[in-house]
Amino acid sequence: MGLLSSSKGSDSSSSLASVGTATLNGAHLTLILLEKAVDGTNIPFVKGVAGVAVEVIKIAKAIETNREECDDLMTRATSLLVVILSSLKGKSEDAIPDHLKNAVERLTTSFQEVLAELRIIEKRVGKRSLGGRARAILYYVDNGEKLKGCSAKLDWAMGEFQVTSKVDSCLKDLERHEELKKELREGQEKMEQNIKAGQVEIRDGLTEIRDVIKEQTAKNPPSDNLPSTVMPADPKIFGRQEYIDKAIALLLLGVTARLVILGPGGMGKTSVALKIVYDVRVKERYGQYICWVPCEQATSIPLFIELLAKSLNLPPSSSSDRLSEIIIFLQNSQIAYLLLLDNFETPWDIEGQQSDVADILTKLASLSSVSLLITMRGGQYPSSNTIEWSTPRLSSLTQLDLDAAEEAFLKISPDAADDPELTVLLQKLDCMPLAITLMAKLSEARETIQDLLSQWGTERTRLLDQPGDDRRTSIEVSIKLSLQSRAVRGYPDALRLLSVLAMLPAGAALTRLAQMCPSIPNWRAALRILRGAALVYDSADKSRVQVLSPIQSYILLHHPLEQGSLEELRAGYYQLAPSEETGIDDPEFNNVCNELAEEEVNMETILINALNDRKGNREEAIKASKSYSTYLRWKHPRTEVIIEAVRVARELRSSQLADCLRWYGYILRMQGRDDLAEALFDEAKEQYSKRGDEGMVAEIQRILGAILTGRGQYEKARSMIQETRETALKIGRIEVAAWCQWEIGQSFFLEGQYDSARSALEQARSEFVAEKDRFGSIVCLTTLGATLGRQGNYDVAQSNLEEARSVYLEMGDSSGATTCLWFLGDTFHRAGNHSPALAKFEEALAIFTHLGDLQWIGACESSIAEVRSILSTQ
């Protein structure tokens, strides 16, 4: 087998002896000598680790930035390689024990991990000009941290290898001692057996010692490797002053205080805590005895305890009970300490050790010389049963208000101050501080707000990943930490429920959750866990539970709802929509509409998602979209859902296409867009004709006649509508015939033939009354009132219009009620009562603007201008 010292052995030995000096004289000479030393070994696994180490040194030498950190890394890599080669020099592969081979393999892994990090840094440096100055600075800082981490990893590897090597040396000495004893003990069998037994015991003891050393080294890293406990700089924050003042008041209220700042990741808990301790009032109280304990890296109880000791500036100790030393020190202190335990969720969530962490926290809280200020991801206080937290307790941090969010954004990217889309972008981010900071940095790098909105629509949380795998520079890392909390991981239904809630941008009504997710029977327990992890929050009135927009986007991207649960959710929402046959005068219609009013955003999200889901039942989604359009037509005429339903119905060649076209046309008419509606009704009429649906053909023909009336083609319109009326009567569609009669009266009214209009409208109303059609009757009463006003019968006109308006309001028909307002204004105006007329017109304009009815908006504006002109001359 190969030896470390071969025919080139003397050269290798001299190379190793020269490396220490070479590192001081130049990296180039170091590499030459190391490569020469590596050539001196033929053992594969030794050559492997040496080759990776040399590659690490080469890349570190080539990186142009962060030279101080790179030089430090090169020195550590060189030193470690020298130790490896020196320890194994002169040994054959067979002579190297397995535990030492394993140690070399672990070293190889460490070097490979460092090499991977360096290659990432090398690529960044090569592309640093592409991201602008801001990103270059971010890379510089992050690269520095990564390089320091690489150096620390090699230090750790060095320590472990040296321990293993020394134990191996002891074992070898013991073996040589055993051989010597054997030679001297010939003939003394009993003594030899005793000595052998003793030697086995010693060997086992040494092995046990080696394992203990390794375990203790892992649990109790040297204090030099602990994160810095130097307090970070005083941060600049926005919109939290009231919260900060409340916390400061609690800190100063008594001898000691115990406060916890809770909230979701990315809300700025650490920044708020730092702002509190930097306040002049707090500094006057605690002076230099404010200790920052960065718990984010406290992944074990020994690490947490050592961080406490380091923050208190206690000297290193080999004591087996370090916690007692800390407690005794604080008990004997005559000074008031304020411990800021930042990111306390890390030790609190250590698997299987929460009770031990709780004991430590309780001991600290019991000390009369210690005040606690804790920041913790989540929504639940730790150790509530054993610690008396200061009251009133601080509320969980939530998102910023819009003004504070804008201020925070513009502090980083002031050029966006005049961008009209900034408010929209901040609302998309739910005003989450971390998301605002990261997005503002992108804006600072000359991304326009419009571009960022577009990218957010496609990339979502991936857009907000800055260099580095850190919760402070990546929104995804921050959210992932919350999802990896012990409670969430231990209850799979919590993540399932979160996936359901992520589908509902307006949140979920607590009264409907059981209906929306029947396959999660223990949804209340799942919801408690999500609240505890601050992954959801309650609405102000506690009736709904919601998910912040960045968390919602992350869940939709990485944990989409599985198909079965998705179909359950859709079915729950489909049931909320009124049926297509439901009329606005139906007593149940208002009840349905009141429920839907809170669910519009969710309903439209569910429907759009279902219409585009090729794995789901898209025909059912089209049917639900038509039903929902019944609500939209009368309450909030919007077209986004029905447009999508029409598109999908065309794609599927669905028999429901004609209905979709008809509902699309209805909504467009409510918006005053008859020009667009006409083509849809023409196509719908053709579809119904092919199906032989005479009733629907008559209904569409009536509407097309009404469109002609709106264009002033009165004779043509009345001819078409009269023909349609006769057809409707012939086929028994009395309600269509009554509406045709109303359309004829409406046509006469608009043409100024008021006597004919009145006669036609009275006949239409009698037909509606006979059919017990309350809505049709009130529509006729409205037009009759308007007609009487034009004929100078102002009192009766006003009475009719006010009666009609009250019924519309009872039905929940905003459009009809507002039409009555306009006609009341018109009646007052014609009667010479211009001031009350102006008030009616202005009130009507505001409502029609909200409804988006373009024709009535124009009518209101024209009437307002006319009345104001008259009033200005009086």
PDB file of N, CA, C and O in Angstrom, residues 573-574 576-582 589 596 603 607-608 611 618-634 638-649 654-667 688 691 693 696:
ATOM      1  N   TYR A 573     -68.049  27.380  -0.645  1.00  0.00           N
ATOM      2  CA  TYR A 573     -68.301  28.727  -1.157  1.00  0.00           C
ATOM      3  C   TYR A 573     -69.399  28.737  -2.224  1.00  0.00           C
ATOM      4  O   TYR A 573     -70.180  29.692  -2.311  1.00  0.00           O
ATOM      5  N   TYR A 574     -69.465  27.690  -3.039  1.00  0.00           N
ATOM      6  CA  TYR A 574     -70.528  27.640  -4.049  1.00  0.00           C
ATOM      7  C   TYR A 574     -71.906  27.734  -3.394  1.00  0.00           C
ATOM      8  O   TYR A 574     -72.840  28.321  -3.961  1.00  0.00           O
ATOM      9  N   LEU A 576     -72.821  29.474  -0.988  1.00  0.00           N
ATOM     10  CA  LEU A 576     -73.163  30.824  -0.533  1.00  0.00           C
ATOM     11  C   LEU A 576     -73.887  31.643  -1.598  1.00  0.00           C
ATOM     12  O   LEU A 576     -74.614  32.584  -1.278  1.00  0.00           O
ATOM     13  N   ALA A 577     -73.684  31.303  -2.861  1.00  0.00           N
ATOM     14  CA  ALA A 577     -74.246  32.121  -3.948  1.00  0.00           C
ATOM     15  C   ALA A 577     -75.734  31.847  -4.112  1.00  0.00           C
ATOM     16  O   ALA A 577     -76.190  30.712  -3.944  1.00  0.00           O
ATOM     17  N   PRO A 578     -76.508  32.878  -4.463  1.00  0.00           N
ATOM     18  CA  PRO A 578     -77.940  32.659  -4.725  1.00  0.00           C
ATOM     19  C   PRO A 578     -78.116  31.890  -6.030  1.00  0.00           C
ATOM     20  O   PRO A 578     -77.246  31.904  -6.894  1.00  0.00           O
ATOM     21  N   SER A 579     -79.250  31.227  -6.160  1.00  0.00           N
ATOM     22  CA  SER A 579     -79.501  30.518  -7.414  1.00  0.00           C
ATOM     23  C   SER A 579     -79.818  31.539  -8.502  1.00  0.00           C
ATOM     24  O   SER A 579     -80.202  32.678  -8.224  1.00  0.00           O
ATOM     25  N   GLU A 580     -79.682  31.115  -9.763  1.00  0.00           N
ATOM     26  CA  GLU A 580     -79.928  32.028 -10.885  1.00  0.00           C
ATOM     27  C   GLU A 580     -81.384  32.490 -10.918  1.00  0.00           C
ATOM     28  O   GLU A 580     -81.681  33.581 -11.406  1.00  0.00           O
ATOM     29  N   GLU A 581     -82.283  31.668 -10.398  1.00  0.00           N
ATOM     30  CA  GLU A 581     -83.707  31.991 -10.452  1.00  0.00           C
ATOM     31  C   GLU A 581     -84.128  32.965  -9.355  1.00  0.00           C
ATOM     32  O   GLU A 581     -85.243  33.484  -9.363  1.00  0.00           O
ATOM     33  N   THR A 582     -83.222  33.215  -8.383  1.00  0.00           N
ATOM     34  CA  THR A 582     -83.585  34.077  -7.263  1.00  0.00           C
ATOM     35  C   THR A 582     -83.776  35.515  -7.738  1.00  0.00           C
ATOM     36  O   THR A 582     -82.901  36.086  -8.391  1.00  0.00           O
ATOM     37  N   PHE A 589     -83.229  36.797  -0.628  1.00  0.00           N
ATOM     38  CA  PHE A 589     -82.133  37.351  -1.424  1.00  0.00           C
ATOM     39  C   PHE A 589     -81.242  38.271  -0.591  1.00  0.00           C
ATOM     40  O   PHE A 589     -80.013  38.205  -0.669  1.00  0.00           O
ATOM     41  N   LEU A 596     -72.824  37.238   1.533  1.00  0.00           N
ATOM     42  CA  LEU A 596     -71.838  37.346   0.449  1.00  0.00           C
ATOM     43  C   LEU A 596     -71.031  38.633   0.517  1.00  0.00           C
ATOM     44  O   LEU A 596     -69.900  38.689   0.032  1.00  0.00           O
ATOM     45  N   MET A 603     -64.832  34.765  -2.580  1.00  0.00           N
ATOM     46  CA  MET A 603     -65.636  34.075  -3.584  1.00  0.00           C
ATOM     47  C   MET A 603     -65.019  34.229  -4.969  1.00  0.00           C
ATOM     48  O   MET A 603     -64.898  33.256  -5.729  1.00  0.00           O
ATOM     49  N   LEU A 607     -63.579  31.251  -7.289  1.00  0.00           N
ATOM     50  CA  LEU A 607     -64.157  30.993  -8.608  1.00  0.00           C
ATOM     51  C   LEU A 607     -63.114  31.089  -9.714  1.00  0.00           C
ATOM     52  O   LEU A 607     -63.057  30.226 -10.602  1.00  0.00           O
ATOM     53  N   ILE A 608     -62.282  32.130  -9.675  1.00  0.00           N
ATOM     54  CA  ILE A 608     -61.239  32.273 -10.707  1.00  0.00           C
ATOM     55  C   ILE A 608     -60.282  31.084 -10.656  1.00  0.00           C
ATOM     56  O   ILE A 608     -59.884  30.526 -11.692  1.00  0.00           O
ATOM     57  N   LEU A 611     -62.151  27.979 -12.071  1.00  0.00           N
ATOM     58  CA  LEU A 611     -62.334  28.051 -13.516  1.00  0.00           C
ATOM     59  C   LEU A 611     -61.052  27.707 -14.274  1.00  0.00           C
ATOM     60  O   LEU A 611     -61.104  27.208 -15.403  1.00  0.00           O
ATOM     61  N   ARG A 618     -64.710  22.009 -13.853  1.00  0.00           N
ATOM     62  CA  ARG A 618     -64.833  23.379 -14.361  1.00  0.00           C
ATOM     63  C   ARG A 618     -66.277  23.707 -14.746  1.00  0.00           C
ATOM     64  O   ARG A 618     -66.680  24.869 -14.705  1.00  0.00           O
ATOM     65  N   GLU A 619     -67.059  22.706 -15.143  1.00  0.00           N
ATOM     66  CA  GLU A 619     -68.478  22.954 -15.433  1.00  0.00           C
ATOM     67  C   GLU A 619     -69.199  23.420 -14.163  1.00  0.00           C
ATOM     68  O   GLU A 619     -70.038  24.320 -14.204  1.00  0.00           O
ATOM     69  N   GLU A 620     -68.847  22.804 -13.033  1.00  0.00           N
ATOM     70  CA  GLU A 620     -69.450  23.212 -11.768  1.00  0.00           C
ATOM     71  C   GLU A 620     -69.022  24.639 -11.415  1.00  0.00           C
ATOM     72  O   GLU A 620     -69.799  25.423 -10.857  1.00  0.00           O
ATOM     73  N   ALA A 621     -67.772  24.966 -11.739  1.00  0.00           N
ATOM     74  CA  ALA A 621     -67.274  26.325 -11.483  1.00  0.00           C
ATOM     75  C   ALA A 621     -68.018  27.348 -12.348  1.00  0.00           C
ATOM     76  O   ALA A 621     -68.312  28.461 -11.896  1.00  0.00           O
ATOM     77  N   ILE A 622     -68.342  26.990 -13.603  1.00  0.00           N
ATOM     78  CA  ILE A 622     -69.114  27.893 -14.475  1.00  0.00           C
ATOM     79  C   ILE A 622     -70.496  28.113 -13.882  1.00  0.00           C
ATOM     80  O   ILE A 622     -70.999  29.246 -13.820  1.00  0.00           O
ATOM     81  N   LYS A 623     -71.120  27.035 -13.425  1.00  0.00           N
ATOM     82  CA  LYS A 623     -72.461  27.144 -12.835  1.00  0.00           C
ATOM     83  C   LYS A 623     -72.443  28.058 -11.614  1.00  0.00           C
ATOM     84  O   LYS A 623     -73.316  28.929 -11.451  1.00  0.00           O
ATOM     85  N   ALA A 624     -71.429  27.893 -10.761  1.00  0.00           N
ATOM     86  CA  ALA A 624     -71.312  28.742  -9.570  1.00  0.00           C
ATOM     87  C   ALA A 624     -71.067  30.195  -9.948  1.00  0.00           C
ATOM     88  O   ALA A 624     -71.548  31.125  -9.283  1.00  0.00           O
ATOM     89  N   SER A 625     -70.333  30.411 -11.025  1.00  0.00           N
ATOM     90  CA  SER A 625     -70.046  31.782 -11.480  1.00  0.00           C
ATOM     91  C   SER A 625     -71.323  32.476 -11.947  1.00  0.00           C
ATOM     92  O   SER A 625     -71.518  33.673 -11.704  1.00  0.00           O
ATOM     93  N   LYS A 626     -72.191  31.729 -12.605  1.00  0.00           N
ATOM     94  CA  LYS A 626     -73.473  32.314 -13.028  1.00  0.00           C
ATOM     95  C   LYS A 626     -74.315  32.687 -11.812  1.00  0.00           C
ATOM     96  O   LYS A 626     -74.927  33.758 -11.770  1.00  0.00           O
ATOM     97  N   SER A 627     -74.339  31.796 -10.820  1.00  0.00           N
ATOM     98  CA  SER A 627     -75.120  32.087  -9.614  1.00  0.00           C
ATOM     99  C   SER A 627     -74.582  33.320  -8.900  1.00  0.00           C
ATOM    100  O   SER A 627     -75.346  34.183  -8.458  1.00  0.00           O
ATOM    101  N   TYR A 628     -73.269  33.417  -8.806  1.00  0.00           N
ATOM    102  CA  TYR A 628     -72.657  34.572  -8.150  1.00  0.00           C
ATOM    103  C   TYR A 628     -72.942  35.856  -8.928  1.00  0.00           C
ATOM    104  O   TYR A 628     -73.088  36.935  -8.344  1.00  0.00           O
ATOM    105  N   SER A 629     -73.086  35.746 -10.249  1.00  0.00           N
ATOM    106  CA  SER A 629     -73.382  36.918 -11.070  1.00  0.00           C
ATOM    107  C   SER A 629     -74.762  37.487 -10.759  1.00  0.00           C
ATOM    108  O   SER A 629     -75.015  38.677 -10.992  1.00  0.00           O
ATOM    109  N   THR A 630     -75.669  36.641 -10.244  1.00  0.00           N
ATOM    110  CA  THR A 630     -76.965  37.148  -9.802  1.00  0.00           C
ATOM    111  C   THR A 630     -76.770  38.193  -8.712  1.00  0.00           C
ATOM    112  O   THR A 630     -77.415  39.253  -8.705  1.00  0.00           O
ATOM    113  N   TYR A 631     -75.876  37.874  -7.792  1.00  0.00           N
ATOM    114  CA  TYR A 631     -75.548  38.815  -6.708  1.00  0.00           C
ATOM    115  C   TYR A 631     -74.863  40.060  -7.269  1.00  0.00           C
ATOM    116  O   TYR A 631     -75.232  41.200  -6.941  1.00  0.00           O
ATOM    117  N   LEU A 632     -73.879  39.857  -8.120  1.00  0.00           N
ATOM    118  CA  LEU A 632     -73.126  40.994  -8.652  1.00  0.00           C
ATOM    119  C   LEU A 632     -74.021  41.936  -9.453  1.00  0.00           C
ATOM    120  O   LEU A 632     -73.861  43.158  -9.385  1.00  0.00           O
ATOM    121  N   ARG A 633     -74.933  41.383 -10.208  1.00  0.00           N
ATOM    122  CA  ARG A 633     -75.791  42.215 -11.069  1.00  0.00           C
ATOM    123  C   ARG A 633     -76.512  43.285 -10.244  1.00  0.00           C
ATOM    124  O   ARG A 633     -76.560  44.450 -10.646  1.00  0.00           O
ATOM    125  N   TRP A 634     -77.021  42.902  -9.098  1.00  0.00           N
ATOM    126  CA  TRP A 634     -77.836  43.827  -8.325  1.00  0.00           C
ATOM    127  C   TRP A 634     -77.066  44.589  -7.265  1.00  0.00           C
ATOM    128  O   TRP A 634     -77.490  45.669  -6.848  1.00  0.00           O
ATOM    129  N   ARG A 638     -69.714  43.865 -11.273  1.00  0.00           N
ATOM    130  CA  ARG A 638     -68.323  43.698 -11.734  1.00  0.00           C
ATOM    131  C   ARG A 638     -68.282  42.509 -12.681  1.00  0.00           C
ATOM    132  O   ARG A 638     -69.057  41.563 -12.553  1.00  0.00           O
ATOM    133  N   THR A 639     -67.338  42.529 -13.592  1.00  0.00           N
ATOM    134  CA  THR A 639     -67.362  41.551 -14.692  1.00  0.00           C
ATOM    135  C   THR A 639     -66.220  40.535 -14.672  1.00  0.00           C
ATOM    136  O   THR A 639     -66.193  39.635 -15.509  1.00  0.00           O
ATOM    137  N   GLU A 640     -65.246  40.655 -13.726  1.00  0.00           N
ATOM    138  CA  GLU A 640     -64.055  39.800 -13.799  1.00  0.00           C
ATOM    139  C   GLU A 640     -64.399  38.304 -13.813  1.00  0.00           C
ATOM    140  O   GLU A 640     -63.854  37.525 -14.609  1.00  0.00           O
ATOM    141  N   VAL A 641     -65.317  37.888 -12.931  1.00  0.00           N
ATOM    142  CA  VAL A 641     -65.637  36.464 -12.822  1.00  0.00           C
ATOM    143  C   VAL A 641     -66.387  35.981 -14.052  1.00  0.00           C
ATOM    144  O   VAL A 641     -66.057  34.934 -14.634  1.00  0.00           O
ATOM    145  N   ILE A 642     -67.407  36.709 -14.485  1.00  0.00           N
ATOM    146  CA  ILE A 642     -68.216  36.238 -15.608  1.00  0.00           C
ATOM    147  C   ILE A 642     -67.417  36.266 -16.915  1.00  0.00           C
ATOM    148  O   ILE A 642     -67.632  35.429 -17.811  1.00  0.00           O
ATOM    149  N   ILE A 643     -66.480  37.188 -17.042  1.00  0.00           N
ATOM    150  CA  ILE A 643     -65.597  37.185 -18.225  1.00  0.00           C
ATOM    151  C   ILE A 643     -64.812  35.880 -18.282  1.00  0.00           C
ATOM    152  O   ILE A 643     -64.695  35.242 -19.342  1.00  0.00           O
ATOM    153  N   GLU A 644     -64.274  35.471 -17.133  1.00  0.00           N
ATOM    154  CA  GLU A 644     -63.500  34.233 -17.081  1.00  0.00           C
ATOM    155  C   GLU A 644     -64.401  33.032 -17.344  1.00  0.00           C
ATOM    156  O   GLU A 644     -64.000  32.075 -18.025  1.00  0.00           O
ATOM    157  N   ALA A 645     -65.635  33.082 -16.828  1.00  0.00           N
ATOM    158  CA  ALA A 645     -66.572  31.977 -17.061  1.00  0.00           C
ATOM    159  C   ALA A 645     -66.910  31.859 -18.548  1.00  0.00           C
ATOM    160  O   ALA A 645     -67.001  30.739 -19.087  1.00  0.00           O
ATOM    161  N   VAL A 646     -67.090  33.005 -19.221  1.00  0.00           N
ATOM    162  CA  VAL A 646     -67.350  32.982 -20.668  1.00  0.00           C
ATOM    163  C   VAL A 646     -66.174  32.361 -21.407  1.00  0.00           C
ATOM    164  O   VAL A 646     -66.350  31.512 -22.299  1.00  0.00           O
ATOM    165  N   ARG A 647     -64.959  32.752 -21.027  1.00  0.00           N
ATOM    166  CA  ARG A 647     -63.762  32.219 -21.705  1.00  0.00           C
ATOM    167  C   ARG A 647     -63.680  30.700 -21.551  1.00  0.00           C
ATOM    168  O   ARG A 647     -63.443  29.970 -22.524  1.00  0.00           O
ATOM    169  N   VAL A 648     -63.883  30.227 -20.328  1.00  0.00           N
ATOM    170  CA  VAL A 648     -63.777  28.787 -20.078  1.00  0.00           C
ATOM    171  C   VAL A 648     -64.926  28.040 -20.754  1.00  0.00           C
ATOM    172  O   VAL A 648     -64.739  26.949 -21.310  1.00  0.00           O
ATOM    173  N   ALA A 649     -66.130  28.618 -20.743  1.00  0.00           N
ATOM    174  CA  ALA A 649     -67.269  27.974 -21.412  1.00  0.00           C
ATOM    175  C   ALA A 649     -66.994  27.825 -22.911  1.00  0.00           C
ATOM    176  O   ALA A 649     -67.342  26.802 -23.519  1.00  0.00           O
ATOM    177  N   SER A 654     -69.070  24.519 -23.714  1.00  0.00           N
ATOM    178  CA  SER A 654     -70.063  24.205 -22.693  1.00  0.00           C
ATOM    179  C   SER A 654     -71.463  24.653 -23.113  1.00  0.00           C
ATOM    180  O   SER A 654     -71.639  25.693 -23.764  1.00  0.00           O
ATOM    181  N   SER A 655     -72.462  23.878 -22.711  1.00  0.00           N
ATOM    182  CA  SER A 655     -73.857  24.249 -22.963  1.00  0.00           C
ATOM    183  C   SER A 655     -74.272  25.457 -22.126  1.00  0.00           C
ATOM    184  O   SER A 655     -75.346  26.027 -22.342  1.00  0.00           O
ATOM    185  N   GLN A 656     -73.424  25.839 -21.174  1.00  0.00           N
ATOM    186  CA  GLN A 656     -73.724  26.979 -20.315  1.00  0.00           C
ATOM    187  C   GLN A 656     -73.256  28.314 -20.904  1.00  0.00           C
ATOM    188  O   GLN A 656     -73.423  29.362 -20.278  1.00  0.00           O
ATOM    189  N   LEU A 657     -72.681  28.282 -22.106  1.00  0.00           N
ATOM    190  CA  LEU A 657     -72.131  29.500 -22.691  1.00  0.00           C
ATOM    191  C   LEU A 657     -73.200  30.579 -22.864  1.00  0.00           C
ATOM    192  O   LEU A 657     -72.968  31.758 -22.557  1.00  0.00           O
ATOM    193  N   ALA A 658     -74.395  30.201 -23.338  1.00  0.00           N
ATOM    194  CA  ALA A 658     -75.447  31.199 -23.567  1.00  0.00           C
ATOM    195  C   ALA A 658     -75.817  31.906 -22.271  1.00  0.00           C
ATOM    196  O   ALA A 658     -75.991  33.130 -22.243  1.00  0.00           O
ATOM    197  N   ASP A 659     -75.929  31.133 -21.174  1.00  0.00           N
ATOM    198  CA  ASP A 659     -76.249  31.739 -19.876  1.00  0.00           C
ATOM    199  C   ASP A 659     -75.147  32.699 -19.441  1.00  0.00           C
ATOM    200  O   ASP A 659     -75.426  33.787 -18.908  1.00  0.00           O
ATOM    201  N   CYS A 660     -73.903  32.297 -19.650  1.00  0.00           N
ATOM    202  CA  CYS A 660     -72.775  33.167 -19.261  1.00  0.00           C
ATOM    203  C   CYS A 660     -72.807  34.475 -20.045  1.00  0.00           C
ATOM    204  O   CYS A 660     -72.588  35.559 -19.484  1.00  0.00           O
ATOM    205  N   LEU A 661     -73.071  34.372 -21.348  1.00  0.00           N
ATOM    206  CA  LEU A 661     -73.151  35.573 -22.177  1.00  0.00           C
ATOM    207  C   LEU A 661     -74.273  36.487 -21.690  1.00  0.00           C
ATOM    208  O   LEU A 661     -74.130  37.720 -21.637  1.00  0.00           O
ATOM    209  N   ARG A 662     -75.415  35.877 -21.338  1.00  0.00           N
ATOM    210  CA  ARG A 662     -76.553  36.663 -20.861  1.00  0.00           C
ATOM    211  C   ARG A 662     -76.218  37.384 -19.569  1.00  0.00           C
ATOM    212  O   ARG A 662     -76.489  38.593 -19.430  1.00  0.00           O
ATOM    213  N   TRP A 663     -75.587  36.695 -18.604  1.00  0.00           N
ATOM    214  CA  TRP A 663     -75.241  37.346 -17.329  1.00  0.00           C
ATOM    215  C   TRP A 663     -74.183  38.419 -17.518  1.00  0.00           C
ATOM    216  O   TRP A 663     -74.209  39.462 -16.856  1.00  0.00           O
ATOM    217  N   TYR A 664     -73.270  38.169 -18.420  1.00  0.00           N
ATOM    218  CA  TYR A 664     -72.255  39.179 -18.745  1.00  0.00           C
ATOM    219  C   TYR A 664     -72.954  40.434 -19.282  1.00  0.00           C
ATOM    220  O   TYR A 664     -72.652  41.574 -18.889  1.00  0.00           O
ATOM    221  N   GLY A 665     -73.921  40.223 -20.162  1.00  0.00           N
ATOM    222  CA  GLY A 665     -74.664  41.361 -20.712  1.00  0.00           C
ATOM    223  C   GLY A 665     -75.466  42.096 -19.657  1.00  0.00           C
ATOM    224  O   GLY A 665     -75.506  43.338 -19.639  1.00  0.00           O
ATOM    225  N   TYR A 666     -76.117  41.347 -18.731  1.00  0.00           N
ATOM    226  CA  TYR A 666     -76.862  41.987 -17.647  1.00  0.00           C
ATOM    227  C   TYR A 666     -75.975  42.945 -16.850  1.00  0.00           C
ATOM    228  O   TYR A 666     -76.364  44.078 -16.538  1.00  0.00           O
ATOM    229  N   ILE A 667     -74.786  42.453 -16.491  1.00  0.00           N
ATOM    230  CA  ILE A 667     -73.895  43.264 -15.647  1.00  0.00           C
ATOM    231  C   ILE A 667     -73.396  44.489 -16.409  1.00  0.00           C
ATOM    232  O   ILE A 667     -73.326  45.603 -15.859  1.00  0.00           O
ATOM    233  N   TYR A 688     -79.393  30.366 -27.736  1.00  0.00           N
ATOM    234  CA  TYR A 688     -80.691  29.909 -27.240  1.00  0.00           C
ATOM    235  C   TYR A 688     -81.574  29.419 -28.390  1.00  0.00           C
ATOM    236  O   TYR A 688     -82.358  28.460 -28.237  1.00  0.00           O
ATOM    237  N   ARG A 691     -80.822  25.972 -29.254  1.00  0.00           N
ATOM    238  CA  ARG A 691     -81.316  25.042 -28.240  1.00  0.00           C
ATOM    239  C   ARG A 691     -82.835  24.949 -28.236  1.00  0.00           C
ATOM    240  O   ARG A 691     -83.424  24.114 -27.557  1.00  0.00           O
ATOM    241  N   ASP A 693     -84.890  27.303 -27.090  1.00  0.00           N
ATOM    242  CA  ASP A 693     -85.404  27.905 -25.857  1.00  0.00           C
ATOM    243  C   ASP A 693     -86.110  29.218 -26.209  1.00  0.00           C
ATOM    244  O   ASP A 693     -85.528  30.297 -26.208  1.00  0.00           O
ATOM    245  N   MET A 696     -86.174  32.169 -23.482  1.00  0.00           N
ATOM    246  CA  MET A 696     -84.949  32.960 -23.364  1.00  0.00           C
ATOM    247  C   MET A 696     -84.719  33.819 -24.607  1.00  0.00           C
ATOM    248  O   MET A 696     -84.192  34.933 -24.511  1.00  0.00           O
TER     249      MET A 696
END
